[in-house]
XYZ file of N, CA and C in Angstrom:
753
model
N 22.748 15.025 10.358
C 21.654 15.370 11.635
C 21.884 14.573 12.871
N 21.612 15.408 14.131
C 21.790 14.972 15.057
C 20.852 13.600 15.598
N 20.004 13.458 14.841
C 19.346 11.888 15.153
C 20.243 10.711 14.613
N 20.646 9.899 15.470
C 21.616 8.700 14.922
C 20.754 8.065 14.368
N 19.271 8.160 14.310
C 18.799 6.957 13.277
C 18.615 7.597 12.119
N 19.116 8.778 11.478
C 19.258 9.327 10.234
C 20.619 9.823 9.707
N 20.350 9.741 8.204
C 21.909 9.907 7.653
C 21.671 11.118 6.770
N 22.731 11.975 6.638
C 22.646 13.244 6.242
C 24.086 13.381 5.640
N 24.183 13.713 4.034
C 25.448 13.763 3.128
C 25.229 14.874 2.498
N 26.285 15.892 2.304
C 26.655 16.618 1.109
C 27.321 16.508 0.142
N 27.099 16.508 -1.033
C 27.863 16.045 -1.938
C 28.694 17.489 -2.614
N 30.075 17.431 -2.408
C 30.581 18.659 -2.897
C 31.396 18.042 -3.973
N 31.333 18.873 -5.265
C 32.270 18.740 -6.196
C 33.353 20.243 -6.601
N 34.503 19.938 -6.470
C 35.432 21.306 -6.596
C 36.045 21.220 -8.154
N 35.462 20.065 -9.039
C 35.852 20.148 -10.365
C 35.256 21.114 -11.095
N 35.835 21.610 -11.997
C 34.902 22.460 -13.251
C 33.683 22.134 -13.842
N 33.756 20.839 -13.937
C 32.275 20.100 -14.471
C 31.782 19.278 -13.600
N 30.712 19.056 -14.019
C 30.252 17.674 -13.241
C 30.850 16.491 -13.543
N 30.564 15.393 -12.879
C 31.137 13.933 -13.033
C 29.657 13.199 -13.312
N 29.515 12.827 -14.123
C 28.111 11.835 -14.370
C 28.476 10.198 -13.639
N 29.364 9.845 -14.247
C 29.918 8.211 -13.622
C 30.278 8.492 -12.508
N 30.933 9.076 -11.680
C 31.121 9.007 -10.360
C 29.403 9.405 -9.679
N 28.725 10.199 -10.270
C 27.465 10.368 -9.530
C 26.516 8.959 -9.508
N 26.731 8.429 -10.662
C 26.346 6.917 -10.771
C 26.475 6.028 -9.915
N 27.774 5.944 -9.905
C 28.139 5.174 -8.577
C 28.027 5.685 -7.348
N 28.062 6.824 -6.740
C 27.428 6.778 -5.219
C 26.045 6.560 -5.414
N 25.440 6.972 -6.309
C 23.826 6.698 -5.979
C 23.643 5.129 -5.967
N 24.375 4.204 -6.763
C 24.335 2.823 -6.993
C 24.734 2.236 -5.608
N 25.247 2.902 -5.004
C 26.104 2.613 -3.694
C 24.952 2.599 -2.663
N 24.086 3.583 -2.791
C 22.799 3.704 -1.792
C 21.878 2.414 -1.580
N 22.102 1.337 -2.478
C 20.971 0.525 -2.903
C 21.067 -0.791 -1.821
N 22.518 -1.016 -1.712
C 22.963 -1.972 -0.310
C 22.603 -3.327 -1.413
N 22.970 -3.350 -2.222
C 22.622 -4.681 -3.365
C 23.569 -5.875 -2.418
N 24.426 -5.487 -1.515
C 24.959 -6.767 -1.005
C 24.149 -7.504 0.151
N 23.174 -6.786 0.299
C 21.759 -7.388 1.144
C 20.880 -8.225 0.728
N 20.806 -8.555 -0.880
C 20.642 -9.576 -1.755
C 20.710 -10.767 -1.486
N 21.709 -11.341 -0.691
C 21.969 -12.869 -0.864
C 21.108 -13.626 -0.413
N 20.028 -13.345 0.800
C 19.332 -14.314 1.099
C 18.154 -14.176 0.151
N 17.986 -12.836 -0.328
C 16.454 -12.768 -0.916
C 16.878 -13.413 -2.434
N 18.068 -13.092 -2.733
C 18.062 -14.184 -4.106
C 18.046 -15.536 -3.883
N 18.430 -15.860 -2.891
C 18.317 -17.590 -2.120
C 17.168 -17.714 -2.361
N 16.397 -17.052 -1.524
C 15.162 -17.829 -1.382
C 13.869 -17.461 -2.450
N 14.297 -16.614 -3.100
C 13.520 -16.090 -4.655
C 13.694 -16.439 -5.653
N 15.023 -17.073 -5.767
C 15.683 -17.494 -7.228
C 16.291 -16.245 -7.821
N 16.600 -15.079 -7.124
C 17.282 -14.205 -8.050
C 16.199 -13.039 -8.478
N 14.770 -13.277 -8.044
C 14.228 -12.193 -8.009
C 13.870 -11.174 -6.856
N 15.153 -10.791 -7.101
C 14.980 -8.941 -6.053
C 15.781 -7.770 -6.598
N 15.460 -6.920 -6.156
C 15.623 -5.617 -6.639
C 16.918 -5.098 -5.650
N 16.774 -4.671 -4.783
C 18.045 -3.920 -3.955
C 17.526 -3.579 -2.584
N 18.372 -3.626 -1.670
C 18.071 -3.845 -0.224
C 17.449 -5.084 0.269
N 17.648 -6.135 -0.652
C 17.188 -7.239 -0.046
C 15.769 -7.588 -0.213
N 15.298 -6.652 -0.939
C 13.647 -6.604 -1.004
C 13.395 -7.257 -2.717
N 12.129 -8.431 -2.224
C 11.737 -9.220 -3.330
C 10.958 -8.183 -4.422
N 11.352 -8.477 -5.707
C 10.625 -7.885 -6.751
C 9.934 -9.057 -7.731
N 8.704 -9.126 -7.575
C 8.259 -9.968 -8.623
C 8.549 -9.554 -9.972
N 8.402 -10.305 -11.109
C 8.898 -10.547 -12.791
C 7.933 -8.977 -13.087
N 8.954 -8.261 -13.828
C 8.228 -7.426 -14.372
C 7.239 -7.840 -15.561
N 6.390 -6.877 -15.620
C 5.662 -7.436 -16.783
C 5.885 -7.159 -18.259
N 5.637 -7.615 -19.463
C 6.230 -7.852 -20.714
C 6.712 -6.422 -21.054
N 7.890 -6.333 -21.687
C 8.257 -4.648 -22.537
C 7.026 -4.304 -23.119
N 6.007 -5.294 -23.798
C 4.986 -4.348 -24.914
C 3.956 -3.514 -23.911
N 3.920 -3.798 -22.602
C 3.031 -2.910 -21.746
C 3.973 -1.916 -21.157
N 3.406 -0.527 -21.181
C 3.887 0.590 -20.918
C 4.624 0.904 -19.503
N 5.538 1.559 -19.073
C 5.604 1.708 -17.656
C 5.657 3.101 -17.379
N 4.933 3.649 -16.344
C 4.548 4.816 -16.097
C 5.407 5.281 -15.005
N 5.958 6.525 -14.946
C 7.073 6.734 -13.630
C 6.166 8.400 -13.378
N 6.074 8.887 -12.022
C 5.916 9.956 -11.661
C 6.674 10.648 -10.833
N 6.119 11.800 -10.277
C 6.859 12.464 -9.291
C 8.373 12.952 -9.658
N 9.228 12.735 -8.725
C 10.574 12.781 -9.121
C 11.146 12.356 -10.495
N 10.443 11.049 -10.888
C 11.183 10.657 -12.006
C 10.536 11.712 -13.247
N 9.343 12.255 -13.119
C 9.010 13.512 -14.308
C 9.596 14.610 -14.027
N 9.994 14.897 -12.894
C 10.668 16.489 -12.758
C 12.563 15.979 -13.329
N 13.098 15.117 -12.784
C 14.174 14.838 -13.942
C 14.049 14.615 -15.488
N 12.812 14.325 -15.867
C 12.642 14.029 -17.510
C 12.405 15.831 -17.588
N 11.626 16.503 -16.864
C 11.892 17.839 -17.171
C 13.198 18.410 -17.096
N 13.911 18.228 -16.501
C 15.300 18.847 -16.189
C 15.889 18.679 -16.975
N 15.878 17.258 -17.703
C 16.855 16.894 -19.048
C 16.035 17.119 -20.189
N 14.883 17.747 -20.320
C 13.966 17.896 -21.248
C 14.035 16.743 -22.492
N 13.639 15.698 -21.846
C 13.189 14.571 -22.169
C 12.168 14.289 -22.920
N 11.651 13.665 -24.033
C 10.140 13.331 -24.388
C 9.627 12.516 -23.343
N 8.647 12.716 -23.414
C 7.685 12.025 -21.950
C 7.999 10.496 -22.082
N 7.976 9.704 -23.285
C 7.996 8.472 -23.593
C 9.611 8.535 -24.009
N 10.246 8.070 -23.308
C 12.084 7.908 -23.495
C 12.727 6.793 -23.052
N 13.890 6.120 -23.563
C 14.282 4.802 -23.204
C 15.482 5.083 -21.840
N 15.667 4.251 -21.562
C 16.966 4.028 -20.292
C 17.955 4.651 -21.188
N 18.542 4.265 -22.219
C 19.748 4.543 -23.215
C 19.560 6.353 -23.450
N 18.229 6.568 -23.614
C 18.237 8.033 -24.052
C 18.384 9.103 -22.529
N 18.098 8.364 -21.676
C 18.283 8.920 -20.298
C 19.494 9.223 -20.007
N 20.426 8.168 -19.942
C 21.851 7.951 -20.072
C 22.288 8.851 -20.466
N 22.311 8.979 -22.099
C 23.127 9.848 -23.147
C 22.552 11.722 -22.401
N 21.371 12.039 -22.185
C 20.860 13.226 -22.033
C 21.241 13.553 -20.704
N 21.622 12.539 -19.762
C 22.101 12.909 -18.029
C 23.902 13.119 -18.344
N 24.398 12.178 -19.436
C 25.732 12.588 -19.650
C 26.043 13.997 -20.268
N 25.473 14.279 -20.928
C 25.404 15.632 -21.745
C 25.210 16.812 -21.001
N 24.232 17.041 -20.076
C 24.026 18.099 -19.404
C 24.560 18.021 -18.067
N 25.277 16.841 -17.561
C 25.415 16.933 -16.053
C 27.192 16.793 -16.264
N 27.574 16.776 -17.547
C 28.873 16.728 -17.732
C 29.592 18.502 -17.966
N 28.680 19.397 -17.506
C 28.505 20.861 -18.009
C 29.514 22.009 -16.725
N 29.969 22.558 -16.952
C 30.516 23.541 -15.750
C 28.969 24.357 -15.156
N 29.176 24.526 -14.099
C 28.388 25.161 -13.370
C 27.631 26.680 -14.075
N 28.528 27.440 -14.861
C 28.084 28.465 -15.715
C 27.382 28.049 -16.756
N 27.437 26.859 -17.474
C 26.817 26.495 -18.538
C 25.516 25.792 -18.281
N 25.563 25.205 -17.138
C 24.635 24.211 -16.332
C 23.261 25.762 -16.245
N 23.756 26.707 -15.708
C 22.749 27.798 -15.232
C 21.876 28.191 -16.455
N 23.079 28.569 -17.537
C 22.497 28.595 -18.754
C 21.299 28.063 -19.510
N 21.755 26.800 -19.565
C 21.043 25.443 -19.864
C 19.699 25.404 -19.286
N 19.851 25.843 -17.754
C 18.374 25.774 -16.966
C 17.730 27.212 -17.440
N 18.173 28.299 -17.571
C 17.492 29.357 -18.178
C 16.930 29.281 -19.166
N 17.303 28.286 -20.130
C 16.603 28.199 -21.522
C 15.669 26.729 -21.814
N 15.323 26.314 -20.160
C 14.785 24.829 -20.290
C 13.259 25.139 -20.422
N 12.691 24.387 -21.741
C 11.459 24.747 -22.203
C 10.480 24.322 -21.417
N 10.866 23.190 -20.518
C 10.014 22.345 -19.615
C 9.362 22.891 -18.718
N 10.349 23.169 -17.662
C 10.401 23.837 -16.583
C 11.805 24.400 -15.959
N 11.811 25.571 -15.476
C 12.876 26.427 -14.764
C 13.097 26.534 -13.429
N 14.258 25.735 -13.076
C 14.513 25.376 -11.477
C 14.868 26.375 -10.876
N 14.908 26.505 -9.930
C 15.773 27.618 -8.877
C 17.193 26.854 -8.682
N 18.146 27.984 -8.499
C 19.539 27.624 -8.462
C 19.855 26.399 -7.359
N 19.035 26.642 -6.127
C 19.311 25.497 -5.066
C 18.675 24.160 -5.474
N 17.496 24.147 -6.347
C 17.186 22.877 -6.955
C 17.880 22.547 -8.259
N 18.494 23.278 -8.665
C 19.709 23.026 -9.662
C 20.779 22.309 -9.209
N 21.215 22.564 -7.948
C 22.384 22.135 -7.547
C 21.909 20.503 -6.998
N 20.722 20.103 -7.095
C 20.585 18.618 -6.639
C 20.454 17.890 -7.900
N 19.836 18.572 -9.010
C 19.132 17.505 -10.163
C 20.058 16.350 -10.966
N 21.224 17.060 -10.880
C 22.076 16.031 -11.632
C 22.633 14.640 -10.986
N 22.493 14.946 -9.681
C 22.442 13.967 -8.905
C 21.304 12.934 -9.077
N 20.182 13.951 -8.918
C 19.033 13.147 -8.876
C 18.709 12.520 -10.091
N 19.291 12.689 -11.609
C 19.086 12.359 -12.675
C 20.058 10.969 -12.600
N 21.281 11.231 -12.037
C 22.085 9.932 -12.195
C 21.207 8.828 -11.177
N 20.717 9.339 -9.910
C 19.793 8.203 -9.434
C 18.610 7.712 -9.831
N 18.006 8.405 -10.715
C 16.984 8.009 -11.379
C 17.396 6.779 -12.079
N 18.474 6.883 -13.129
C 18.986 6.215 -13.908
C 19.547 4.950 -13.362
N 19.983 4.738 -12.391
C 20.517 3.616 -11.624
C 19.450 2.862 -11.115
N 18.630 3.518 -10.548
C 17.302 2.615 -9.870
C 16.628 2.389 -10.735
N 16.511 2.826 -12.143
C 15.851 1.858 -13.057
C 16.419 0.895 -13.751
N 17.426 1.125 -14.059
C 18.633 0.318 -14.686
C 19.419 -0.709 -13.572
N 20.074 -0.476 -12.530
C 20.644 -1.065 -11.578
C 19.509 -1.902 -10.879
N 18.564 -0.896 -10.292
C 17.746 -1.356 -9.052
C 16.597 -2.529 -9.581
N 15.848 -1.793 -10.922
C 14.856 -2.520 -11.374
C 14.908 -3.309 -12.334
N 16.040 -3.204 -13.245
C 16.495 -4.018 -14.112
C 15.963 -3.682 -15.095
N 15.863 -2.391 -15.562
C 15.297 -2.300 -17.104
C 16.677 -2.203 -17.891
N 16.216 -2.848 -19.103
C 17.298 -2.632 -20.243
C 17.406 -1.269 -21.120
N 18.725 -1.337 -21.379
C 18.878 0.022 -22.129
C 17.761 0.208 -23.570
N 17.307 -0.513 -23.730
C 16.802 -0.384 -24.786
C 14.902 -0.180 -24.568
N 14.881 -0.778 -23.471
C 13.372 -0.724 -23.041
C 12.895 1.202 -22.608
N 11.527 1.306 -22.607
C 11.192 2.724 -22.381
C 10.357 2.992 -20.708
N 10.449 4.190 -20.586
C 9.721 4.701 -19.670
C 8.971 5.905 -20.031
N 7.623 5.757 -19.682
C 6.867 7.231 -19.773
C 7.163 8.099 -18.217
N 7.412 9.144 -18.200
C 7.512 10.137 -17.361
C 6.269 11.486 -17.371
N 5.613 10.948 -16.434
C 4.471 11.884 -16.642
C 3.876 12.356 -15.351
N 3.090 13.533 -15.251
C 2.076 14.013 -14.314
C 0.621 13.788 -14.741
N 0.241 13.569 -15.588
C -1.071 13.358 -15.888
C -1.420 12.030 -16.924
N -2.338 11.311 -16.737
C -2.652 10.386 -17.255
C -4.165 10.167 -17.665
N -4.777 10.278 -18.639
C -6.103 10.247 -19.107
C -6.862 11.599 -18.321
N -6.369 12.506 -18.796
C -6.741 13.914 -18.135
C -6.393 13.818 -16.460
N -6.366 12.986 -15.828
C -6.004 12.864 -14.799
C -4.788 13.510 -13.942
N -4.907 14.544 -12.892
C -3.358 14.626 -12.432
C -2.979 13.413 -11.550
N -2.059 12.687 -11.664
C -1.307 11.650 -10.817
C -0.131 11.934 -10.014
N 0.165 11.351 -8.800
C 1.573 11.390 -7.904
C 1.575 9.906 -7.602
N 2.595 10.147 -6.790
C 3.019 8.842 -5.844
C 1.876 8.684 -4.824
N 1.351 9.635 -4.312
C 0.553 9.510 -3.338
C -0.947 8.938 -3.686
N -1.493 8.817 -5.240
C -2.395 8.456 -5.898
C -2.092 7.116 -5.781
N -0.703 6.845 -6.525
C -0.531 5.356 -6.572
C -0.584 4.651 -5.114
N -0.231 5.180 -4.196
C -0.102 4.437 -2.749
C -1.264 4.407 -2.345
N -2.413 4.919 -2.658
C -3.989 4.747 -2.212
C -4.407 3.727 -3.176
N -3.938 3.903 -4.374
C -4.356 2.586 -4.982
C -3.777 1.236 -4.693
N -2.842 1.386 -4.208
C -2.177 -0.119 -4.296
C -2.691 -0.135 -2.736
N -3.058 0.534 -1.468
C -3.720 0.226 -0.226
C -5.145 -0.688 -0.798
N -5.924 0.215 -1.783
C -7.253 -0.154 -2.069
C -7.285 -1.693 -2.544
N -6.251 -1.935 -3.212
C -6.045 -3.057 -3.715
C -5.963 -4.596 -3.099
N -5.606 -3.965 -1.556
C -4.931 -4.636 -0.636
C -6.372 -5.412 0.252
N -7.714 -4.511 0.108
C -8.768 -4.952 0.593
C -9.563 -6.051 -0.381
N -10.350 -6.744 0.418
C -11.179 -7.402 -0.328
C -11.921 -6.822 -1.570
N -12.431 -6.972 -2.640
C -13.472 -6.375 -3.520
C -13.809 -7.145 -4.720
N -14.924 -7.004 -5.512
C -15.203 -8.009 -6.472
C -15.363 -7.073 -7.770
N -14.967 -7.889 -9.077
C -14.715 -7.315 -10.155
C -16.261 -7.288 -10.731
N -16.848 -6.089 -11.297
C -17.761 -5.778 -11.640
C -17.563 -5.476 -13.620
N -18.492 -6.563 -13.801
C -18.081 -6.440 -15.633
C -19.777 -5.400 -16.041
N -19.008 -3.973 -16.242
C -20.281 -3.184 -16.569
C -20.824 -3.259 -18.043
N -22.110 -3.179 -18.156
C -22.843 -3.214 -19.430
C -23.753 -2.261 -19.228
N -23.546 -1.270 -18.685
C -24.554 -0.009 -18.533
C -24.719 0.471 -17.397
N -25.417 1.668 -17.535
C -25.676 1.815 -15.826
C -26.621 0.996 -15.435
N -27.805 0.712 -16.080
C -28.933 -0.252 -15.406
C -28.325 -1.506 -14.584
N -27.115 -2.174 -15.434
C -26.247 -3.074 -14.544
C -25.990 -2.865 -13.538
N -25.252 -1.756 -13.485
C -24.217 -1.312 -12.328
C -25.149 -1.283 -10.983
N -26.650 -0.305 -11.084
C -27.980 -0.270 -10.062
C -28.284 -1.781 -9.792
N -28.320 -2.478 -10.884
C -28.838 -3.682 -10.448
C -28.047 -4.470 -9.546
N -26.791 -4.556 -9.653
C -25.522 -4.986 -9.032
C -25.665 -4.515 -7.628
N -25.893 -3.079 -7.511
C -25.768 -2.388 -6.267
C -26.880 -2.881 -5.435
N -28.061 -2.639 -5.915
C -29.557 -3.193 -5.550
C -29.195 -4.804 -5.076
N -28.659 -5.596 -5.625
C -28.582 -6.877 -5.262
C -27.561 -6.912 -4.119
N -26.549 -6.135 -3.946
C -25.936 -6.172 -2.727
C -26.659 -5.676 -1.547
N -27.392 -4.533 -1.736
C -28.150 -4.295 -0.634
C -29.194 -5.211 0.007
N -29.637 -5.757 -1.397
C -30.740 -6.809 -0.666
C -30.048 -7.884 0.194
N -28.882 -8.297 -0.369
C -28.310 -9.551 0.238
C -27.588 -8.995 1.621
N -27.430 -7.848 1.496
C -26.834 -7.534 3.074
C -27.921 -7.065 3.936
N -29.231 -6.608 3.636
C -30.288 -6.417 4.414
C -30.795 -7.733 4.697
N -30.993 -9.206 4.007
C -31.094 -10.404 3.979
C -29.985 -10.715 5.207
N -28.794 -10.820 5.095
C -28.130 -11.195 6.244
C -28.214 -10.264 7.689
N -28.484 -9.007 7.470
C -28.878 -8.478 9.079
C -29.859 -8.956 9.629
N -31.182 -9.404 8.578
C -32.553 -9.636 9.262
C -32.475 -11.012 9.683
N -31.405 -11.825 8.934
C -31.594 -13.292 9.663
C -30.500 -13.398 10.993
N -29.387 -12.574 11.016
C -29.045 -12.199 12.114
C -29.874 -11.920 13.414
N -30.699 -10.793 12.991
C -31.956 -10.104 14.007
C -32.493 -11.312 14.449
N -33.152 -12.125 13.304
C -33.982 -13.528 13.662
C -33.531 -14.225 14.862
N -32.490 -14.802 14.233
C -31.675 -15.537 15.059
C -31.425 -14.996 16.652
N -31.243 -13.842 16.790
C -31.144 -13.413 18.107
C -32.537 -13.160 18.760
N -33.511 -13.037 18.169
C -35.012 -13.020 18.949
C -35.235 -14.520 19.010
N -34.966 -15.474 18.253
C -35.197 -16.932 18.633
C -34.549 -17.599 19.795
N -33.036 -17.171 20.147
C -32.262 -17.401 21.208
C -32.675 -16.805 22.349
N -33.025 -15.381 22.453
C -33.679 -14.576 23.352
C -35.009 -15.512 23.801
N -36.143 -15.724 22.776
C -37.082 -16.663 23.224
C -36.817 -17.735 24.037
N -35.714 -18.542 23.641
C -35.872 -19.816 24.357
C -35.238 -19.883 25.688
N -34.337 -18.618 25.565
C -33.544 -18.421 26.945
C -34.758 -18.191 27.931
N -36.054 -16.815 27.354
C -36.912 -16.712 28.311
C -38.049 -17.731 28.708
N -38.038 -18.710 27.824
C -38.917 -20.059 28.257
C -38.479 -20.715 28.816
N -36.984 -21.216 28.993
C -36.093 -21.826 30.064
C -36.225 -21.184 31.543
N -36.023 -19.800 31.419
C -36.344 -19.600 32.535
C -37.265 -19.468 33.407
N -38.650 -19.359 32.655
C -39.998 -19.583 33.083
C -40.495 -20.800 33.695
N -39.652 -21.915 32.785
C -39.928 -23.264 33.224
C -39.151 -23.393 34.549
N -38.101 -22.786 34.409
C -37.349 -23.210 35.891
C -37.997 -22.830 37.051
N -38.346 -21.535 37.165
C -39.132 -20.968 38.174
C -40.331 -21.800 38.436
N -40.907 -21.796 37.442
C -42.490 -22.888 38.152
C -41.937 -24.331 38.396
N -40.615 -24.803 37.947
C -40.187 -25.909 38.487
C -39.833 -25.777 39.963
N -39.233 -24.759 40.613
C -38.847 -24.307 41.814
C -39.942 -24.505 42.741
N -41.122 -23.547 42.022
C -42.192 -23.412 42.982
C -43.150 -24.694 43.395
N -43.102 -25.697 41.844
C -43.931 -27.151 42.044
C -43.062 -27.941 43.464
N -41.573 -27.846 43.983
C -41.331 -28.770 44.890
C -41.493 -28.139 46.362
N -42.053 -27.171 46.667
C -42.397 -27.129 47.523
C -43.755 -27.453 48.193
N -43.740 -28.476 49.273
C -44.890 -29.251 49.989
C -44.998 -29.021 51.265
N -46.403 -29.056 51.580
C -46.723 -28.823 53.331
C -45.699 -28.001 53.733
N -45.460 -26.853 53.375
C -44.856 -26.022 54.287
C -43.244 -26.522 54.534
N -43.156 -27.380 53.779
C -41.691 -27.747 53.744
C -40.607 -27.839 52.213
N -39.219 -27.188 52.891
C -38.602 -26.688 51.442
C -37.202 -27.469 51.445
N -37.363 -27.980 50.542
C -35.859 -28.904 50.031
C -34.932 -28.177 49.333
N -33.981 -27.999 50.000
C -32.719 -27.286 49.533
C -31.668 -28.396 49.002
N -30.823 -28.268 47.674
C -29.863 -28.886 47.454
C -28.420 -28.545 47.606
N -27.891 -28.953 48.323
C -26.974 -28.672 49.046
C -25.762 -28.631 47.623
N -24.855 -27.727 47.093
C -23.995 -27.539 45.934
C -22.486 -28.231 46.219
N -22.402 -28.715 47.211
C -20.917 -29.258 47.591
C -21.406 -30.959 47.290
N -22.239 -31.432 47.762
C -22.353 -32.706 47.945
C -23.752 -33.365 47.253
N -24.485 -32.398 46.694
C -25.672 -32.815 46.000
C -26.553 -33.695 46.802
N -26.582 -33.407 48.116
C -27.087 -33.740 49.151
C -28.425 -33.004 49.551
N -29.865 -33.801 49.569
C -30.945 -33.130 49.583
C -31.386 -32.869 51.269
N -31.621 -31.779 51.895
C -31.722 -31.239 53.229
C -32.864 -30.776 53.567
N -33.491 -31.504 54.358
C -35.095 -31.278 54.780
C -35.094 -30.070 55.935
N -35.618 -28.852 55.257
C -35.746 -27.718 56.425
C -37.161 -27.826 57.175
N -36.984 -27.785 58.301
C -38.513 -27.573 59.065
C -38.719 -25.995 59.058
N -40.284 -25.673 58.979
C -40.848 -24.235 58.764
C -40.433 -24.068 60.437
N -40.131 -22.265 60.152
C -39.931 -21.717 61.222
C -41.088 -21.613 62.434
N -41.165 -21.969 63.656
C -42.044 -21.580 64.499
C -42.593 -20.492 64.778
N -44.039 -20.023 64.750
C -44.467 -18.992 65.138
C -44.481 -18.453 66.436
């Protein structure tokens, strides 16, 4: 790329077959694990890659779902939706150690998805990258399982939806324990009443403050008028607080 802020590389393999291990090493080099020194020190080793903190992963008993590129790699390797890291490794090594002609033939017989030749050129490295980011990046063990899918509970899911859910969870929200439609309606009504009460109290406070200011203004004007005596007007000098007597103008 002509933009110095972007990096562009073209991987070329002049051998007769693919090299799974070399692809993994190249992919692993992108994670910049060397930048983890300070992160490992400050977070007691709880870091993934590129100096980024990673919270402790949930228990292996909980299912880990992967979307988008993970799902497409699973399709390319014709893996079961729920597969282990070891199965990903074995299938990736098997498929990506073929010659180009064998890989094209394998792709044509893919029962899950048939990729174009341009896409096919990238998928062995993609598969190696996915393996390394799960194994070396996020720290999954070989016997741990990942579910790669694009549908959960009948709903289409992508990384964009996950990003939206993440952003929503950064906003303040209340947990509603649902006990039926009536409970939800009552909760919503209570929220509306509470909000209306807050707005009304703010309005009432404003009216009271405006009334007090109005009374003060009227009282001040009345006081000024009461100071006028027998045609004389007393002025207060702002600089020295001295009262000066001003004689009325002659007619």
